[in-house]
């Protein structure tokens, strides 16, 4: 799959333009292309072959030309020129969280720093704090950022793993020799980051299957090449393990290789107590195999109901299954609308009618358009005037829509003092208000907690977006007392978002479960900036399932009328 490779190049271009101090809107345009490429459900080469590059939302004429050049020649002159003009390590320094282009450039000019290692050394040696506008805090931030970056290496985001696996599975499925095929491991458990991709196959003729697999065009290194197991490294440094088993063992192998390890240990203990043995070939009583073909029968044979993969972390799921008390987890098909969508009115790509059309195709009954508020200028935040105009436009559009409703919403900034970046008189006119923190991430825990609580006490605020503010592998959550947030959310009838974007997944699985324990309902939104990204809902649903959430815990499993009633309750 070339999509991620191209995305990386566009990301680098944006980095370099940033260092050069180019217009932030131009930089953002490149970042948008990155997001688009990363979320494309189809191979870019196939789209190109059909001559549809320009139809990809978010890809303008200029970017389309660059993609074409890359696909045709494997190179991009513009990119090469940019690279020539800057020291290599300087661009890499930007991948350290909290190191922006200004800092990187200053360090380069004043201290001659050209790499992450040199930067770390300088921060440790206290050489940076003397520079203009920099202090001990800067050095601490740099060191923490370097550590975060080092922790990141080796694991990929769930979204990346999912797309890569789909692309591999798609191609292997076309082979006659492949019977059943499924992801396994942490990917099947929908864990927010994935170490390596595991795929399980049944086949009577494993050899040709493995031959095709290790020779896929994106394979750069073959670690193992056998009939039952092959492992490769792909061009983006990702490891993929494929195992082939007989169909009679598929269920047992799937159970075994889905993990988690801790879960499997529990399973074997329970089996042992019943005089049974479980391994990747089946469930055995003595020499007799009593289960193995279907995963469900593996669980049934040891006295458990089938445990959904997302729960298999040894967090009480085995005990619940023993009592027959597993939750009935929410499913993607239960979702009736997307609660957090951006349009071209702010920093999204698509128009509201385009977004509505795509939502309808997904089988949704509504979407909430939640464009940014005025203070977020770089994201094209809406002024009072434009907000009112948008509300009027949505009203007009809704008149023409059958069986579908566009909710006029807003992603309204929570200012550092906890007030909202929008007048009440305008908030009043919105169907749903999603409040979010985009600035002042470094406030201390008391300030941050009361800031969020103050926002929740505003009777117009329905949802707190991405409540902990983390970006997976890039930015730690801000300091906030989540127990207090949960208590206040319940008291004020405020919902918490589970932002489904792969680098957010915020609330995470554990916080979702905690929120549920407090009786709080969750709003699932994609935070999509183009219509294709509505697909990321699946990662949000996966995370919700890992948080033991059921249909009744998620407000956008409600039919429109019930949802509106629920939203209206707080305003009374
Ligand atoms: P990852 O790749 O780090 O995100 O996590 P997993 O869970 O995908 O781990 P991985 O790829 O090492 O192995 C896949 C599954 O195979 C794992 O979840 C459970 C099973 N497995 C692997 N090694 C062992 C083992 O030594 N003992 C047991 N019981 N199971 C194992
Ligand atoms: Ca794995
Ligand atoms: Ca593995």
Coordinates of C-alpha atoms and ligand atoms in Angstrom, one line a residue:
X1 CA 0.0 0.0 0.0
X2 CA 1.5 3.3 -1.1
X3 CA -1.0 5.5 0.7
X4 CA 1.0 5.7 4.0
X5 CA 4.3 6.2 2.1
X6 CA 2.9 9.1 0.2
X7 CA 1.4 10.5 3.4
X8 CA 4.8 10.5 5.0
X9 CA 6.3 12.5 2.2
X10 CA 3.5 15.1 2.4
X11 CA 4.0 15.3 6.1
X12 CA 7.7 16.0 5.6
X13 CA 6.9 18.7 3.1
X14 CA 4.6 20.3 5.7
X15 CA 7.4 20.1 8.3
X16 CA 9.9 21.7 6.1
X17 CA 7.6 24.5 5.0
X18 CA 7.0 25.1 8.7
X19 CA 10.7 25.4 9.5
X20 CA 11.0 27.8 6.6
X21 CA 8.3 29.9 8.1
X22 CA 5.8 29.6 5.2
X23 CA 2.2 30.6 5.4
X24 CA 0.4 28.4 8.0
X25 CA -2.5 27.9 5.7
X26 CA -0.3 26.4 3.1
X27 CA 1.2 24.1 5.7
X28 CA -2.3 23.1 6.9
X29 CA -3.3 22.3 3.3
X30 CA -0.4 19.7 3.2
X31 CA -1.4 18.3 6.5
X32 CA -4.9 17.9 5.2
X33 CA -3.6 15.8 2.3
X34 CA -1.7 13.7 4.9
X35 CA -4.9 13.0 6.9
X36 CA -6.7 12.3 3.7
X37 CA -4.1 9.8 2.4
X38 CA -4.0 8.1 5.8
X39 CA -7.7 7.6 5.8
X40 CA -8.2 6.6 2.2
X41 CA -10.1 3.3 2.1
X42 CA -8.7 2.5 -1.3
X43 CA -5.3 2.1 -2.8
X44 CA -4.1 5.5 -4.2
X45 CA -2.6 3.7 -7.2
X46 CA -6.0 2.3 -8.2
X47 CA -7.6 5.7 -7.8
X48 CA -4.9 7.1 -10.0
X49 CA -5.4 4.4 -12.6
X50 CA -9.0 5.3 -12.8
X51 CA -8.1 9.0 -13.2
X52 CA -9.9 10.0 -10.0
X53 CA -7.1 11.7 -8.0
X54 CA -8.8 15.1 -8.2
X55 CA -12.1 13.6 -6.9
X56 CA -10.5 12.8 -3.5
X57 CA -11.8 15.3 -1.1
X58 CA -9.0 17.5 0.3
X59 CA -6.7 16.9 -2.6
X60 CA -6.4 20.0 -4.7
X61 CA -5.0 20.3 -8.2
X62 CA -1.5 21.0 -7.0
X63 CA -1.4 18.0 -4.6
X64 CA -2.9 15.7 -7.3
X65 CA -0.1 16.7 -9.6
X66 CA 2.5 15.9 -6.9
X67 CA 0.9 12.5 -6.2
X68 CA 0.9 11.7 -9.9
X69 CA 4.6 12.6 -10.2
X70 CA 5.4 10.4 -7.2
X71 CA 3.4 7.4 -8.5
X72 CA 4.8 7.8 -12.0
X73 CA 8.5 8.4 -11.2
X74 CA 8.8 7.4 -7.6
X75 CA 10.2 10.9 -6.9
X76 CA 9.0 14.4 -6.4
X77 CA 11.3 17.3 -7.5
X78 CA 9.6 19.8 -5.2
X79 CA 10.3 17.5 -2.2
X80 CA 13.9 16.9 -3.2
X81 CA 14.5 20.7 -3.6
X82 CA 13.1 21.3 -0.1
X83 CA 15.3 18.6 1.4
X84 CA 18.4 20.2 -0.2
X85 CA 17.6 23.5 1.4
X86 CA 17.7 22.3 5.0
X87 CA 19.9 20.1 7.2
X88 CA 18.3 16.6 7.5
X89 CA 18.3 16.3 11.2
X90 CA 16.5 19.6 11.6
X91 CA 13.3 18.2 10.1
X92 CA 13.6 15.1 12.3
X93 CA 13.7 17.4 15.4
X94 CA 10.1 18.4 14.6
X95 CA 8.9 15.0 15.3
X96 CA 9.7 15.6 19.0
X97 CA 6.4 16.7 20.6
X98 CA 6.6 20.3 21.8
X99 CA 9.4 21.2 19.4
X100 CA 8.0 23.5 16.9
X101 CA 9.7 25.0 13.8
X102 CA 10.6 28.2 15.6
X103 CA 12.5 26.3 18.4
X104 CA 14.2 24.0 15.9
X105 CA 15.4 26.9 13.9
X106 CA 16.6 28.8 16.9
X107 CA 18.5 25.8 18.2
X108 CA 20.1 25.3 14.8
X109 CA 21.1 28.9 14.4
X110 CA 22.4 29.6 17.9
X111 CA 23.8 26.3 19.0
X112 CA 24.3 24.5 15.6
X113 CA 22.0 21.7 16.8
X114 CA 21.1 19.5 13.8
X115 CA 19.7 16.3 15.4
X116 CA 17.5 14.9 18.1
X117 CA 20.5 13.5 19.9
X118 CA 22.3 16.8 19.9
X119 CA 19.2 18.5 21.1
X120 CA 18.8 16.1 24.0
X121 CA 22.4 16.5 25.0
X122 CA 22.0 20.3 25.0
X123 CA 18.8 20.2 27.1
X124 CA 20.5 17.8 29.6
X125 CA 23.5 20.1 29.8
X126 CA 21.4 23.2 30.5
X127 CA 22.6 24.8 27.3
X128 CA 19.2 25.8 26.0
X129 CA 17.7 27.7 28.9
X130 CA 19.9 30.7 28.2
X131 CA 18.5 31.3 24.7
X132 CA 16.0 34.0 24.0
X133 CA 12.5 33.0 25.2
X134 CA 13.6 29.6 26.6
X135 CA 13.9 28.5 30.1
X136 CA 14.2 25.4 32.3
X137 CA 10.6 24.6 31.3
X138 CA 11.7 24.4 27.7
X139 CA 14.4 22.0 28.5
X140 CA 12.1 19.8 30.6
X141 CA 9.6 19.8 27.7
X142 CA 12.2 18.8 25.2
X143 CA 13.5 16.0 27.4
X144 CA 9.9 14.7 28.0
X145 CA 9.2 15.0 24.3
X146 CA 12.3 13.0 23.3
X147 CA 11.2 10.3 25.8
X148 CA 7.7 10.2 24.4
X149 CA 9.1 9.8 20.9
X150 CA 11.3 6.9 21.9
X151 CA 8.4 5.2 23.6
X152 CA 6.5 5.5 20.3
X153 CA 8.9 3.6 18.2
X154 CA 7.7 0.1 17.6
X155 CA 4.0 0.5 17.9
X156 CA 1.6 1.9 15.3
X157 CA -1.9 3.4 15.7
X158 CA -4.8 1.1 15.4
X159 CA -6.0 2.9 12.3
X160 CA -2.7 2.2 10.5
X161 CA -2.8 -1.5 11.5
X162 CA -6.4 -1.8 10.4
X163 CA -5.9 -0.3 7.0
X164 CA -2.7 -2.2 6.3
X165 CA -4.3 -5.5 7.3
X166 CA -7.4 -4.8 5.2
X167 CA -5.2 -4.2 2.2
X168 CA -3.2 -7.5 2.8
X169 CA -6.3 -9.5 3.5
X170 CA -8.0 -8.1 0.4
X171 CA -5.3 -9.4 -1.9
X172 CA -4.9 -12.8 -0.2
X173 CA -8.6 -13.4 -0.2
X174 CA -8.6 -13.4 -4.0
X175 CA -6.5 -16.6 -4.0
X176 CA -8.4 -19.9 -4.4
X177 CA -6.1 -21.6 -1.8
X178 CA -7.3 -19.2 0.9
X179 CA -10.4 -20.5 2.8
X180 CA -10.8 -18.5 5.9
X181 CA -8.8 -15.4 6.8
X182 CA -9.0 -13.1 9.9
X183 CA -6.9 -10.6 11.8
X184 CA -5.8 -11.8 15.2
X185 CA -3.6 -10.3 18.1
X186 CA -4.0 -6.8 19.5
X187 CA -5.5 -5.7 16.2
X188 CA -8.5 -8.0 16.5
X189 CA -8.8 -6.8 20.1
X190 CA -8.9 -3.2 18.7
X191 CA -6.2 -2.1 21.0
X192 CA -5.3 1.6 20.5
X193 CA -1.8 0.8 19.4
X194 CA -0.6 -2.4 17.7
X195 CA 2.9 -3.8 17.9
X196 CA 2.7 -6.1 14.9
X197 CA -0.1 -7.3 12.7
X198 CA -1.2 -10.9 13.1
X199 CA -3.2 -12.7 10.4
X200 CA -4.6 -16.2 10.5
X201 CA -5.6 -18.2 7.5
X202 CA -6.9 -21.7 6.8
X203 CA -5.8 -23.5 3.7
X204 CA -5.1 -26.9 2.4
X205 CA -2.3 -25.6 0.2
X206 CA -0.3 -23.2 2.4
X207 CA 2.8 -23.0 0.2
X208 CA 1.4 -20.8 -2.6
X209 CA -0.3 -18.6 0.0
X210 CA 2.9 -18.0 1.8
X211 CA 4.8 -17.4 -1.4
X212 CA 2.4 -14.7 -2.5
X213 CA 2.5 -13.1 1.0
X214 CA 6.3 -12.8 1.4
X215 CA 6.4 -11.4 -2.2
X216 CA 3.9 -8.6 -1.7
X217 CA 5.4 -5.5 -3.3
X218 CA 5.6 -3.6 0.0
X219 CA 7.6 -6.3 1.8
X220 CA 11.2 -5.1 2.4
X221 CA 12.5 -8.0 4.5
X222 CA 11.5 -11.6 5.0
X223 CA 12.1 -12.7 8.6
X224 CA 10.6 -16.2 8.3
X225 CA 9.1 -18.1 5.3
X226 CA 7.5 -21.4 6.2
X227 CA 4.3 -23.3 5.5
X228 CA 2.7 -22.6 8.8
X229 CA 4.3 -19.3 9.7
X230 CA 5.8 -16.4 7.8
X231 CA 6.9 -13.0 9.1
X232 CA 7.9 -10.0 7.1
X233 CA 8.8 -6.3 7.5
X234 CA 6.9 -3.9 5.3
X235 CA 8.2 -0.7 3.9
X236 CA 6.9 1.4 6.8
X237 CA 8.8 -0.8 9.2
X238 CA 5.8 -2.7 10.3
X239 CA 6.0 -6.4 11.0
X240 CA 3.3 -8.7 9.7
X241 CA 3.0 -12.3 10.9
X242 CA 0.8 -14.8 8.9
X243 CA 0.0 -18.2 10.2
X244 CA -1.8 -20.9 8.2
X245 CA -3.7 -23.7 10.0
X246 CA -6.1 -26.5 9.1
X247 CA -9.7 -25.6 9.1
X248 CA -10.4 -28.0 12.0
X249 CA -8.1 -25.8 14.2
X250 CA -9.2 -22.4 13.0
X251 CA -11.3 -21.5 16.1
X252 CA -8.6 -22.7 18.6
X253 CA -5.8 -20.9 16.7
X254 CA -7.9 -17.7 16.4
X255 CA -8.6 -17.9 20.2
X256 CA -4.9 -18.5 20.9
X257 CA -3.4 -15.8 18.6
X258 CA -6.0 -13.2 19.5
X259 CA -4.7 -13.1 23.0
X260 CA -4.2 -11.3 25.2
X261 CA -1.6 -13.4 26.8
X262 CA -3.1 -12.7 30.2
X263 CA -6.6 -13.6 29.0
X264 CA -5.3 -16.9 27.6
X265 CA -3.6 -17.8 30.8
X266 CA -6.9 -17.4 32.6
X267 CA -8.6 -19.5 30.0
X268 CA -6.1 -22.3 30.4
X269 CA -6.6 -22.2 34.1
X270 CA -10.3 -22.6 33.9
X271 CA -9.9 -25.4 31.4
X272 CA -7.4 -27.1 33.7
X273 CA -9.9 -27.0 36.5
X274 CA -12.3 -28.9 34.3
X275 CA -9.7 -31.5 33.3
X276 CA -9.3 -29.9 29.8
X277 CA -6.3 -28.7 27.9
X278 CA -6.4 -25.8 25.5
X279 CA -3.8 -25.0 22.9
X280 CA -3.7 -23.5 19.4
X281 CA -5.0 -26.8 17.9
X282 CA -8.1 -27.3 20.0
X283 CA -9.6 -28.2 23.3
X284 CA -8.6 -31.7 24.5
X285 CA -9.9 -34.1 27.1
X286 CA -7.0 -36.5 27.3
X287 CA -6.2 -37.3 23.7
X288 CA -9.7 -36.6 22.5
X289 CA -10.3 -33.3 20.8
X290 CA -13.6 -31.8 21.8
X291 CA -13.5 -28.4 20.1
X292 CA -11.4 -26.4 17.7
X293 CA -13.1 -25.5 14.5
X294 CA -15.1 -22.6 15.8
X295 CA -13.9 -20.1 18.3
X296 CA -17.3 -20.0 20.1
X297 CA -17.2 -23.7 20.8
X298 CA -13.7 -23.3 22.3
X299 CA -15.3 -21.0 24.9
X300 CA -18.5 -23.1 25.3
X301 CA -16.5 -26.3 25.8
X302 CA -14.9 -24.9 28.9
X303 CA -18.1 -23.5 30.3
X304 CA -17.9 -19.9 29.1
X305 CA -20.0 -17.9 26.7
X306 CA -18.2 -16.4 23.8
X307 CA -16.1 -13.5 24.9
X308 CA -15.8 -10.7 22.4
X309 CA -12.1 -10.1 21.4
X310 CA -12.2 -6.4 22.6
X311 CA -12.8 -7.6 26.2
X312 CA -9.9 -10.1 26.3
X313 CA -7.5 -8.2 28.5
X314 CA -8.1 -10.1 31.8
X315 CA -10.1 -7.2 33.2
X316 CA -12.8 -9.3 34.7
X317 CA -14.3 -10.7 31.4
X318 CA -13.6 -14.3 32.3
X319 CA -15.4 -13.9 35.7
X320 CA -18.3 -12.2 34.0
X321 CA -18.5 -14.9 31.3
X322 CA -18.5 -17.6 34.0
X323 CA -21.5 -15.9 35.6
X324 CA -23.2 -15.5 32.2
X325 CA -23.1 -11.8 32.7
X326 CA -21.1 -10.4 29.8
X327 CA -22.2 -7.0 28.5
X328 CA -24.0 -6.8 25.2
X329 CA -21.5 -4.6 23.6
X330 CA -22.4 -1.7 21.3
X331 CA -21.9 -2.5 17.6
X332 CA -21.0 -0.3 14.6
X333 CA -24.5 -1.0 13.1
X334 CA -26.1 0.4 16.3
X335 CA -24.7 3.9 15.5
X336 CA -27.3 6.2 14.1
X337 CA -25.3 9.3 13.6
X338 CA -21.9 11.0 13.9
X339 CA -21.8 13.5 16.7
X340 CA -18.7 15.5 15.7
X341 CA -18.2 16.5 12.0
X342 CA -16.3 19.4 10.5
X343 CA -17.4 21.1 7.3
X344 CA -15.7 23.5 4.8
X345 CA -17.2 26.3 6.9
X346 CA -14.2 25.9 9.2
X347 CA -11.2 23.6 8.6
X348 CA -13.1 20.7 7.0
X349 CA -13.0 19.9 3.3
X350 CA -16.5 19.0 2.4
X351 CA -19.7 21.0 2.2
X352 CA -22.6 20.2 4.6
X353 CA -24.7 18.6 1.8
X354 CA -21.8 16.3 0.8
X355 CA -21.3 15.3 4.4
X356 CA -25.0 14.6 4.9
X357 CA -25.0 12.5 1.7
X358 CA -22.1 10.4 2.9
X359 CA -23.7 9.9 6.3
X360 CA -26.9 8.7 4.7
X361 CA -24.9 6.2 2.7
X362 CA -23.5 4.9 6.0
X363 CA -27.1 4.3 7.1
X364 CA -27.1 7.2 9.6
X365 CA -30.2 9.3 10.4
X366 CA -28.3 12.4 11.5
X367 CA -25.0 14.2 11.9
X368 CA -23.9 17.0 14.1
X369 CA -21.9 19.7 12.2
X370 CA -19.5 21.0 14.8
X371 CA -17.3 23.6 13.3
X372 CA -14.8 25.5 15.4
X373 CA -15.4 28.7 17.2
X374 CA -14.0 32.1 16.4
X375 CA -10.8 32.1 18.6
X376 CA -9.4 29.1 16.7
X377 CA -8.4 31.2 13.8
X378 CA -5.9 28.8 12.1
X379 CA -8.8 26.3 12.0
X380 CA -11.1 28.8 10.3
X381 CA -13.2 29.2 13.4
X382 CA -16.7 30.8 12.8
X383 CA -17.4 34.3 13.8
X384 CA -20.8 35.1 15.3
X385 CA -22.0 36.3 11.9
X386 CA -20.9 33.2 10.1
X387 CA -22.2 30.9 12.8
X388 CA -25.7 32.4 12.5
X389 CA -25.5 32.1 8.7
X390 CA -24.5 28.5 9.0
X391 CA -27.4 27.8 11.4
X392 CA -29.8 29.4 8.8
X393 CA -28.3 27.3 6.0
X394 CA -28.6 24.1 7.9
X395 CA -32.3 24.9 8.6
X396 CA -32.8 25.4 4.9
X397 CA -31.0 22.2 4.0
X398 CA -33.1 20.2 6.5
X399 CA -36.3 21.3 4.8
X400 CA -35.1 19.5 1.7
X401 CA -34.0 16.3 3.5
X402 CA -36.2 13.3 3.9
X403 CA -35.5 10.9 6.8
X404 CA -32.4 12.7 7.7
X405 CA -31.5 15.6 10.0
X406 CA -28.4 17.8 10.1
X407 CA -27.9 19.0 13.6
X408 CA -26.6 22.5 13.9
X409 CA -23.7 22.1 16.4
X410 CA -20.5 23.7 17.3
X411 CA -17.1 22.7 18.7
X412 CA -16.8 25.6 21.0
X413 CA -13.5 26.5 22.6
X414 CA -13.4 26.4 26.4
X415 CA -11.3 29.4 27.2
X416 CA -8.5 29.2 29.8
X417 CA -10.9 30.6 32.4
X418 CA -13.6 28.0 31.6
X419 CA -15.9 30.4 29.8
X420 CA -17.1 29.6 26.3
X421 CA -15.9 31.2 23.1
X422 CA -19.4 32.0 21.9
X423 CA -22.3 34.2 23.1
X424 CA -25.2 32.6 24.9
X425 CA -27.6 34.1 22.5
X426 CA -25.9 32.0 19.7
X427 CA -25.4 28.9 21.8
X428 CA -29.1 28.9 22.4
X429 CA -29.8 28.5 18.7
X430 CA -27.6 25.4 18.3
X431 CA -29.0 21.9 18.5
X432 CA -25.9 20.6 20.2
X433 CA -22.9 22.2 21.8
X434 CA -19.7 20.3 22.0
X435 CA -17.1 22.1 24.2
X436 CA -13.4 21.5 23.8
X437 CA -10.0 22.5 25.1
X438 CA -7.5 23.6 22.4
X439 CA -5.3 26.0 24.4
X440 CA -3.6 26.2 27.7
X441 CA -2.8 22.5 27.9
X442 CA -0.2 23.0 30.6
X443 CA -2.5 24.4 33.3
X444 CA -2.1 22.8 36.7
X445 CA -4.5 20.1 37.8
X446 CA -6.7 22.3 39.9
X447 CA -7.0 25.0 37.3
X448 CA -7.7 22.5 34.5
X449 CA -10.3 20.5 36.5
X450 CA -12.2 23.6 37.5
X451 CA -12.0 24.9 34.0
X452 CA -13.7 21.8 32.6
X453 CA -16.2 21.7 35.5
X454 CA -17.1 25.3 34.8
X455 CA -17.8 24.5 31.2
X456 CA -20.0 21.6 32.2
X457 CA -22.0 23.8 34.5
X458 CA -22.9 25.9 31.5
X459 CA -26.4 24.7 30.7
X460 CA -25.8 24.9 26.9
X461 CA -22.9 22.5 26.9
X462 CA -24.0 19.0 26.0
X463 CA -20.7 17.3 25.3
X464 CA -17.1 17.7 26.3
X465 CA -15.0 16.8 23.3
X466 CA -11.8 14.7 23.6
X467 CA -12.0 15.1 27.4
X468 CA -8.3 14.3 28.3
X469 CA -6.7 16.0 25.3
X470 CA -4.1 13.3 24.7
X471 CA -2.7 12.5 21.2
X472 CA -1.5 9.0 21.2
X473 CA 2.3 8.8 21.2
X474 CA 2.5 12.6 20.7
X475 CA 0.9 14.4 23.6
X476 CA 0.2 13.2 27.1
X477 CA -3.3 14.0 28.5
X478 CA -3.5 17.3 30.3
X479 CA -3.5 17.2 34.1
X480 CA -7.1 16.8 35.2
X481 CA -8.9 15.0 38.0
X482 CA -11.1 12.7 36.0
X483 CA -13.0 11.5 39.0
X484 CA -14.2 15.0 39.6
X485 CA -15.0 15.4 35.9
X486 CA -17.1 12.2 36.0
X487 CA -19.0 13.2 39.1
X488 CA -19.8 16.6 37.7
X489 CA -20.7 15.3 34.3
X490 CA -23.3 13.0 35.9
X491 CA -24.6 15.8 38.1
X492 CA -25.0 18.3 35.2
X493 CA -26.3 15.9 32.6
X494 CA -23.3 16.4 30.4
X495 CA -22.1 13.7 28.1
X496 CA -18.4 12.9 27.4
X497 CA -17.1 12.3 23.9
X498 CA -15.3 9.3 22.7
X499 CA -13.4 10.9 19.8
X500 CA -12.9 8.1 17.2
X501 CA -9.9 9.6 15.4
X502 CA -7.1 7.0 15.6
X503 CA -4.6 9.3 17.2
X504 CA -7.1 10.5 19.8
X505 CA -9.5 7.7 20.9
X506 CA -10.3 9.9 23.8
X507 CA -11.9 8.9 26.2
X508 CA -9.8 5.8 26.2
X509 CA -11.1 2.3 27.0
X510 CA -10.5 2.5 30.7
X511 CA -12.0 5.9 31.1
X512 CA -15.1 4.8 29.1
X513 CA -15.6 2.0 31.6
X514 CA -15.2 4.4 34.5
X515 CA -17.6 6.9 32.9
X516 CA -20.2 4.1 32.6
X517 CA -19.7 3.2 36.2
X518 CA -20.6 6.8 37.0
X519 CA -23.8 6.5 34.9
X520 CA -22.5 8.8 32.2
X521 CA -23.4 8.4 28.6
X522 CA -20.9 8.7 25.8
X523 CA -21.1 10.6 22.5
X524 CA -19.3 8.9 19.7
X525 CA -17.9 11.3 17.1
X526 CA -15.3 11.0 14.4
X527 CA -14.0 14.6 14.4
X528 CA -13.7 14.0 10.6
X529 CA -12.5 16.8 8.4
X530 CA -13.6 15.1 5.2
X531 CA -16.3 12.7 4.4
X532 CA -14.2 9.6 4.0
X533 CA -12.9 9.9 7.6
X534 CA -16.4 9.1 8.8
X535 CA -15.1 5.6 8.5
X536 CA -13.0 6.0 11.6
X537 CA -16.1 5.5 13.7
X538 CA -15.1 1.8 13.7
X539 CA -12.1 2.6 15.9
X540 CA -14.3 4.6 18.3
X541 CA -16.8 1.7 18.5
X542 CA -13.8 -0.7 19.1
X543 CA -12.6 1.4 21.9
X544 CA -16.2 1.7 23.3
X545 CA -16.4 -2.1 23.3
X546 CA -13.1 -2.3 25.1
X547 CA -14.7 0.0 27.7
X548 CA -17.5 -2.5 28.1
X549 CA -20.1 0.0 26.7
X550 CA -23.5 -1.1 25.5
X551 CA -25.9 0.4 23.1
X552 CA -27.7 2.2 26.0
X553 CA -24.5 3.9 27.1
X554 CA -24.0 5.7 23.7
X555 CA -26.3 8.7 22.9
X556 CA -25.9 8.3 19.2
X557 CA -27.5 4.9 19.3
X558 CA -30.7 6.8 19.9
X559 CA -33.3 7.6 17.3
X560 CA -33.3 11.3 16.4
X561 CA -36.3 12.2 18.5
X562 CA -35.0 10.6 21.6
X563 CA -31.7 12.2 21.1
X564 CA -33.2 15.6 20.8
X565 CA -35.2 15.1 23.9
X566 CA -32.2 14.1 25.8
X567 CA -30.2 17.1 24.6
X568 CA -33.0 19.4 25.5
X569 CA -33.2 18.1 29.1
X570 CA -30.1 20.0 30.3
X571 CA -31.4 23.4 29.0
X572 CA -34.6 23.3 31.1
Ligands
LIG1 P1 1.1 -6.5 20.1 O1 1.5 -7.2 18.8 O2 2.3 -6.2 20.9 O3 0.3 -5.3 19.9 O4 0.3 -7.5 20.9 P2 -0.3 -9.0 20.5 O5 -1.3 -9.3 21.6 O6 -0.8 -9.0 19.2 O7 0.9 -9.9 20.8 P3 1.7 -10.8 19.7 O8 1.7 -10.3 18.4 O9 3.1 -11.0 20.4 O10 1.0 -12.2 19.8 C1 -0.3 -12.4 19.3 C2 -1.1 -13.3 20.2 O11 -0.5 -14.6 20.3 C3 -1.1 -12.8 21.7 O12 -2.0 -11.9 21.9 C4 -1.3 -14.1 22.4 C5 -0.6 -15.1 21.6 N1 0.7 -15.4 22.1 C6 1.9 -15.0 21.6 N2 2.9 -15.5 22.3 C7 2.4 -16.2 23.3 C8 2.9 -16.9 24.4 O13 4.1 -17.0 24.7 N3 2.0 -17.5 25.3 C9 0.6 -17.4 25.1 N4 -0.2 -17.9 25.9 N5 0.1 -16.7 24.0 C10 1.0 -16.1 23.2
LIG2 CA1 0.5 -8.6 17.3
LIG3 CA1 2.8 -11.2 16.3

